[in-house]
Phi, psi and omega in degrees: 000327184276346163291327187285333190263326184297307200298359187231356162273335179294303177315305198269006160284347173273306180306320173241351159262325207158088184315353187226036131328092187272089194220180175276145172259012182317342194245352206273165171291121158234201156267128150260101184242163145280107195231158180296135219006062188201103186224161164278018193268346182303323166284333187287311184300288181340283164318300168321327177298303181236046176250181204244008185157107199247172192217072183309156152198087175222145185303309170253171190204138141250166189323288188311350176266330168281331179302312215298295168290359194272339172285312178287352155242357140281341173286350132356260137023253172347301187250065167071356188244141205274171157191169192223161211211107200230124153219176217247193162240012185316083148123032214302113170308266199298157228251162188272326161276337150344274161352281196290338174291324185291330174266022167255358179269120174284347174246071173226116190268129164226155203181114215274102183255175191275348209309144184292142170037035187298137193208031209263190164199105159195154192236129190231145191213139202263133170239209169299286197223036149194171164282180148226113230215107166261128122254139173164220188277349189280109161265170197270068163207129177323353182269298199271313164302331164231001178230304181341163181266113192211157189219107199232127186285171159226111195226141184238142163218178167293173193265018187250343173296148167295327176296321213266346163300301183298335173275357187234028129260319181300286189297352160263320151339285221271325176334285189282024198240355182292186196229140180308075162335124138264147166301274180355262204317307171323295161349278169315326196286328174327295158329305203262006172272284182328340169252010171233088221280319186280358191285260194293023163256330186287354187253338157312308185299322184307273186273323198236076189265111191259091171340290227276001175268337174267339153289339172279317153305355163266343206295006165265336174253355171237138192295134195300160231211108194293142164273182227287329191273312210310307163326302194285330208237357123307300201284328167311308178312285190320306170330295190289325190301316193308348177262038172087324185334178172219007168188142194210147199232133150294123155239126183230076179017140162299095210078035155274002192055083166265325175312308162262030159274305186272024166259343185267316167282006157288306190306317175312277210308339185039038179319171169272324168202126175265138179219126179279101172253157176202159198273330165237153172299300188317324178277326187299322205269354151270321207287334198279351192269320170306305184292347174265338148326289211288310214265323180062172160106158214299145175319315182286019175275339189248110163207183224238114308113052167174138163073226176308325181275142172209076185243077190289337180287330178323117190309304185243111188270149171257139174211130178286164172285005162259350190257293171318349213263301180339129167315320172316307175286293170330292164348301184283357180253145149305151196278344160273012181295101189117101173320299198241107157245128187248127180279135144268176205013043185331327217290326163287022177277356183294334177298159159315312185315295181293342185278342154327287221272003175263342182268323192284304201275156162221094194253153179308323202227081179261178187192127177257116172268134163204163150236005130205109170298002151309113180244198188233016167244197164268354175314138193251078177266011167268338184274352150316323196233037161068034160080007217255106183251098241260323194197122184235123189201104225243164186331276216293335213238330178309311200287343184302314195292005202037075178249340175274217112301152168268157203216139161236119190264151188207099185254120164280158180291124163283140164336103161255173178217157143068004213097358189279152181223146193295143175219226188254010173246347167322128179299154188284342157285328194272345173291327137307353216267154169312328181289318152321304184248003148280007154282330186327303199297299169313312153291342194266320147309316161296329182239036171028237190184155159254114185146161215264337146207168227275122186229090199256136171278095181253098190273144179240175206260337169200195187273322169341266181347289188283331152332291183321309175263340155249040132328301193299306203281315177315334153320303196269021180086035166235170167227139210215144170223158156242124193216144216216172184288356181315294166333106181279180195325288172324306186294327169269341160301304187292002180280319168307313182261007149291335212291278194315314197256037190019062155249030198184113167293311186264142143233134170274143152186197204242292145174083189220025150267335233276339190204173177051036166210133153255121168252076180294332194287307233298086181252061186219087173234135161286127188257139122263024205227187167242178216253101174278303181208159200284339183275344179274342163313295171301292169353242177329345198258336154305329192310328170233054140265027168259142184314126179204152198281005167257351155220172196255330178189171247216089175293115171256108187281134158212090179299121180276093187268251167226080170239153192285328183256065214256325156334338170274338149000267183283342181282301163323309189305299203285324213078335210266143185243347177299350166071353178280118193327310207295321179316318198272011174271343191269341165268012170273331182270340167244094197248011210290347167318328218247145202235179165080191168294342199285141174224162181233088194245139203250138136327151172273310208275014165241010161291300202274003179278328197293311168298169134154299188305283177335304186306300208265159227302316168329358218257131168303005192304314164258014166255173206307288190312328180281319170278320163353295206285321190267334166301300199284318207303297186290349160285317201267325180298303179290319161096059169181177193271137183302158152282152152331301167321320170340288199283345162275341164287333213237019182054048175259215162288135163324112179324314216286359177285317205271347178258013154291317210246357181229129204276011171167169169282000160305277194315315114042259178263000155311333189240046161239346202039079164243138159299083155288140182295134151329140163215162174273154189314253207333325176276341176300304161344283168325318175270357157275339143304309171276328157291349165276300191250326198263355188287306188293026156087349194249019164229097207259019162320290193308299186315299203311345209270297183330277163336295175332293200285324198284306197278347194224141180297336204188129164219160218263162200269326171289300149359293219283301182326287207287023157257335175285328186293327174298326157309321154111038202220155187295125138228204177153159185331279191312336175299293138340296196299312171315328180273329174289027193230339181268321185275358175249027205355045167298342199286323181334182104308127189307332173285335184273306202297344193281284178339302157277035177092359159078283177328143159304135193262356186246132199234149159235120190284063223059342183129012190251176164217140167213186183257162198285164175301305179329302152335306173304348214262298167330266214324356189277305185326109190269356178250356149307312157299313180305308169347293185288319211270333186281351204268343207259329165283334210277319201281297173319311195287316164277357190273011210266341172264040196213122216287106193313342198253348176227162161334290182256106176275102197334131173037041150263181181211139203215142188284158150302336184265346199259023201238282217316297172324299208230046117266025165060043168266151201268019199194122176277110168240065129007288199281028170237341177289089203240106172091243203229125188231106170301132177200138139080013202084353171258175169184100184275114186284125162246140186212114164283081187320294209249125159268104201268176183285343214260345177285322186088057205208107177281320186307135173224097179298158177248043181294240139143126154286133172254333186208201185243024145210029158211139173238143203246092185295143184211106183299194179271169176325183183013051169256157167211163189304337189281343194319165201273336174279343195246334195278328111009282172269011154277313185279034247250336183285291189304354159265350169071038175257125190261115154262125184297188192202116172242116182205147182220152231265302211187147172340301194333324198294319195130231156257040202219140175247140172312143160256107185281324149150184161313119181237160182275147158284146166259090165316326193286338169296326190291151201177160205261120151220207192244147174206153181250136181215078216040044156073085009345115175283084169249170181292158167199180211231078162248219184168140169281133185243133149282134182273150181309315216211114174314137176317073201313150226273357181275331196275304173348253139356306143325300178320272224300336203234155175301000000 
């Protein structure tokens, strides 16, 4: 405890007396707003995560502000812990469903007060030994936790300070003097809400004003009008014509209005004749209704080319590609009769069908839609449309712009029994069984929906399945229809529009909703299937992000079961296409990507199926096959074989993904069986060098030196000094010396120095540096050079999320061998570093946290977080505090020795450790204790370590829990 009162008198002497005050800030007072990937509800979660009880007090409250919370307070829930919740009817602002959604928690106490004008917002949260308090401008609504401009204090006290005495006498007063939320009292509040319309509107208008809904209501009296990306994606289109071009591709999210994006550039273009295609009727008779919004001018200018209609004479014809693609049809136009012509779902013109009518036709202007253009065959649409891509705007960049509906995502536990977990061998019983689908139900009931009643989208895992299930739930009183390709238009048009007019809750289906239908009402959709692929993921989850005035946003349910690509996940979600484990554990854990109100929240144990996915060893992630498929998508993108860099531009895989399973990029495309020029053993040696130690980015020294000598015969070692510095990066002696001790690969293992070519590849000469002859000789070679130079852009580009001024950069991850390097040791010994080593003044701490079944380790080390800046360290066997190895890191402050912190959550990640930063030894801590290791009593060594800078709470959390 008395540690506990220095460290927070310290905090709050940095916080209101002096800000550069070098203490831990765990405690300190801050500002909490919303900023891009920094918002409150990530401190609001934080806390809830690790208090011992918490205390709402807000005026307002929405659906949507509660979703935000609903994972997190049933995972609450789980582990026994309660909280209350006390708000009003002040204007009312909150919604009568609001009321009943509040009454599904179950460890939630609610409770209404009468106070005259409650207008208050703070959230108090109870811990071990001390409080915690968000106060400010933040209501319980998904706008003030993550997108509004809001300004909220955050403060922590004892239970004996005064401020936090006084917000818990103000909030137990109007507590006890507030009223139970009940269904009755809703019932009632209910009445008296419906009757007073102008109250909740003027109060809508107030606080919570929704632009894109008071424009669809005007949308009769003002002319429609492009938005920003629609703007951006003419004058881009007007650009490529002006370069001569004749054809060109959108790729635009799903509900971004690609439709009237390409109806305002017919109008620029003002063709003589237009012809529109599409795969279905049903998408044609919208699409002709939009353009006659955007385009104006008499009803016969428009017309229909499918089933019955032949209105071939029309200035702007719509036509499906089944009825046009036929010789018979096809004929009957001249092959320039259409100035413009646009495919919509373009991604399917690689059919026969679309290539009739694309080879057939020579219009001034084709132009191609998608929202993904990525196929599973070998078809190539971008060298369909010379590559010439006009526009681009994928999920993470619709929403930023709010073009979309908001999403609250919600990945769930699937119905386990017995231990059993639903997977990809599950029966169509166990898929159906009562129990399955009263886990269904349930969840499905907990995080609701927005809009008055539930109008839902159900992807099912087969056609069985969905026949099957919703058979079971119309038993249980909703009503679901299931429609399979089976089903004809009509039948799925007339399915739709029961959907809408809530005469149908559910349509079960499989996946012939995934692309080419607008459900706009929809706000509910369910996965039931496992995640094959990401694109097809975006796909369905696209299916309700468009905007519509009955709802503020869009629930996405997803049972998460024991499926192996259960890892595609968070990758669909985040958009990052790199495949590098550590990225998508870090977008499972962080979700702070998703811009707008939109949120992403995992159950933990459906958080721990996705590591599990991630973990295992089996996972296709880094293999041959697995990388094949993202390689040809960027070949076919570019119309050439990628550079490395490519693929970091172009949000594909992580280089350093492909030098897991090939020791370089030759080799690479050698096994792509692509034409490559030959290069020779010493030089394939060399670029395996830099693709194995030097791409990543986390030291960009070696490189900057390297770079220097292929354009310069020789640069002087002081030159070199005023180039890191002109770069804007640390150097110094010991540093220098590292980097000659590494490019003369002295730094090496004798095995390693044979793989890099045996030789020093940097000679220092006189005070000079040049490069070995060999080298020089290579460098003539141009595709050995193009080869080194793209690895060396590849290096620059990643060293940019990496702090140029210290070695190490807080909560990045780094090998033992990549510690050795850039602490400057003259020798990588990786294989001797197990726990902790003084060298040089340094000491770096490695901590495997959690010891799987898969370590072979009856031994349970005591390493162990105590907070979230103190860690309690347990050397290796047979130590005691005084060994000649451990007495060093005890004493390591009175020695002026800096010791790192490294830790990483289980074997599973691979070799590379979180870096938690500099941490103090507490000598006083340090102390003998014991371990049992196959029934053997051995000595070990610990000691509390304080961390510089507390452990920020998603990485935290992640370690830290099984």
């Amino acid at each position: 405890m008395d540690q506990l009162i220095r460290k927070m008198k310290n905090s709050l002497h940095k916080g209101f007396i002096d800000k550069s005050n070098p203490v831990s800030g765990q405690f300190k007072p801050k500002l909490l707003s919303n900023k891009a990937h920094e918002n409150v509800l990530s401190t609001l979660l934080q806390e809830m995560k690790t208090c011992q009880t918490f205390t709402f007090s807000v005026a307002f409250i929405t659906e949507g502000g509660l979703a935000t919370l609903k994972t997190m307070l049933l995972d609450l829930q789980l582990k026994g812990i309660k909280g209350r919740i006390m708000t009003s009817t002040f204007l009312n602002f909150n919604q009568p469903k609001m009321f009943k959604e509040l009454l599904k928690l179950d460890n939630v106490e609610v409770r209404l007060t009468g106070v005259k004008g409650f207008h208050s917002k703070g959230y108090i949260f109870e811990h071990k030994d001390y409080y915690s308090l968000i106060v400010g401008s933040s209501n319980l609504t998904d706008s003030a936790l993550k997108a509004n401009y809001e300004w909220n204090i955050y403060l922590t006290s004892l239970e004996d300070g005064e401020i936090i005495h006084h917000f818990k006498n103000q909030f137990e007063e109007a507590w006890n003097e507030a009223i139970p939320l009940t269904v009755d009292w809703i019932n009632s509040y209910n009445l008296n809400y419906e009757q007073q319309p102008f109250v909740n509107q003027a109060t809508s208008n107030v606080f919570e004003v929704n632009a894109e809904y008071l424009t669809n209501q005007l949308a009769d009296s003002l002319a429609i009008q492009p938005n920003k990306m629609q703007n951006d994606a003419l004058k881009q289109l007007k650009t490529l014509r002006e370069t001569g071009a004749k054809k060109g591709l959108i790729i635009s999210a799903t509900g971004t209005g690609k439709t009237y994006l390409s109806a305002f550039d017919v109008r620029h273009f003002a063709p003589k004749k237009m012809l529109f295609v599409v795969h279905r009727e049903q998408i044609l008779k919208k699409a002709l209704q939009d353009y006659r919004k955007i385009l104006g001018g008499h009803e016969d200018d428009f017309g229909i080319l499918s089933g019955n209609s032949k209105d071939t004479n029309a200035k702007y014809l719509f036509a499906t590609v089944q009825t046009l693609s036929s010789e018979r049809h096809l004929q009957q136009f001249e092959k320039d009769e259409f100035d413009y012509i646009l495919i919509d779902e373009v991604h399917r013109a690689g059919a026969d069908s679309y290539l009739n009518i694309i080879n057939y036709f020579e219009p001034n202007f084709l132009l191609g839609m998608t929202a993904t253009p990525e196929r599973t065959d070998s078809f190539n649409i971008f060298e369909l449309f010379d590559y010439n891509i006009a526009y681009e705007i994928r999920l993470q960049a619709a929403l930023e712009e709010e073009m979309l509906c908001p999403f609250h995502y919600f990945g769930v536990i699937d119905y386990e029994r017995n231990g059993e977990i639903i997977d990809d061998t599950s029966t169509l019983q166990q898929l159906v069984s009562q129990e399955r689908v009263h886990h269904i139900l349930e969840k499905v009931n907990y995080y609701g929906y927005s809009g008055k009643r539930v109008r839902g989208l159900i992807f099912c895992s087969s056609k069985q399945e969905s026949h099957a299930l919703s058979e079971v739930l119309n038993a249980q009183g909703l009503k679901t229809i299931a429609l399979t390709g089976d089903n004809s238009q009509p039948e799925r048009e007339d399915a739709i529009r029961k959907l809408e007019q809530y005469q149908l809750d559910y349509i079960l289906t499989v996946d012939i909703f995934n692309e080419g239908i607008d459900i706009p009402f929809l706000n509910q959709i369910i996965m039931l299937r496992q995640t094959q692929s990401s694109i097809i993921f975006i796909q369905q989850l696209g299916r309700g992000l468009r905007k519509h005035n009955e709802k503020e946003y869009v629930t996405i349910i997803d049972f998460i079961g024991n499926y192996k690509n259960n890892y595609l996940i968070p990758i669909a979600l985040s958009g990052d296409q790199s495949m590098n484990k550590d990225n998508v554990r870090r977008r499972t854990v962080n979700t702070d990507y998703i811009q707008g109100v939109s949120t992403i929240n995992f159950e933990e144990i459906a958080k721990k199926r996705i590591f599990d996915a991630i973990d295992n060893k089996k996972l296709k992630l880094y293999n041959m096959e697995f990388l094949t498929t993202p390689y040809k998508e960027l070949k076919n993108r570019l119309g050439r074989i990628p550079l490395l860099i490519d693929f970091i531009k172009n949000n594909s895989i992580d280089p350093e993904v492909i030098f897991v399973k090939k020791k370089n990029y030759f080799d690479f495309l050698v096994s792509m069986n692509e034409p490559v020029a030959n290069i020779n053993d010493y030089e394939q040696a060399i670029i395996t060098m830099f693709s194995q130690e030097l791409i990543n980015g986390k030291r960009i020294h070696e490189v900057l030196l390297v770079q220097n000598l292929i354009y310069n015969s020789e640069l002087a070692q002081t030159d070199y000094i005023k180039l890191l510095s002109d770069y804007g990066t640390y150097s110094n002696k010991e540093t220098i010396y590292s980097v000659e001790n590494l490019l003369s690969l002295k730094f090496f293992v004798t095995t390693a120095q044979k793989n890099y070519g045996s030789e020093p590849i940097v000679i220092l000469d006189n005070g000079k540096y040049k490069l070995n002859s060999k080298l020089q000789k290579s460098l003539e070679n141009e595709e050995f050079r193009k080869l080194l130079q793209d690895i060396i852009i590849c290096s620059f580009e990643k060293n940019k999320k990496y702090n140029k001024q210290t070695p190490l950069t807080i909560y990045e991850k780094y090998s033992r061998k990549d510690v050795c390097r850039l602490l400057n040791w003259s020798s990588n010994e990786e294989g001797t570093l197990n726990g902790g080593r003084v060298k040089m003044n340094t000491c770096p701490i490695f901590v495997n946290y959690h010891k799987t079944d898969e370590d072979n380790l009856e031994v349970k080390y005591m390493d162990e977080f105590l907070s979230t800046d103190i860690f309690k360290w347990c050397s290796t066997k047979n130590r005691k505090v005084t060994a000649k190895d451990i007495a060093p890191i005890v004493n390591s402050s009175a020695a002026d020795i800096t010791v790192h912190l490294f830790v990483k959550k289980h074997n599973g990640e691979g070799k590379d450790f979180y870096y938690l930063g500099e941490v103090t030894v507490d000598s006083n801590s340090a102390e003998n204790d014991t371990l049992i290791d196959q029934g053997k009593i051995y000595n070990v060594a610990t000691m509390n370590m304080i961390l510089e800078q507390p452990v920020q709470y998603d990485i935290y959390h992640y370690l830290v829990e099984e």
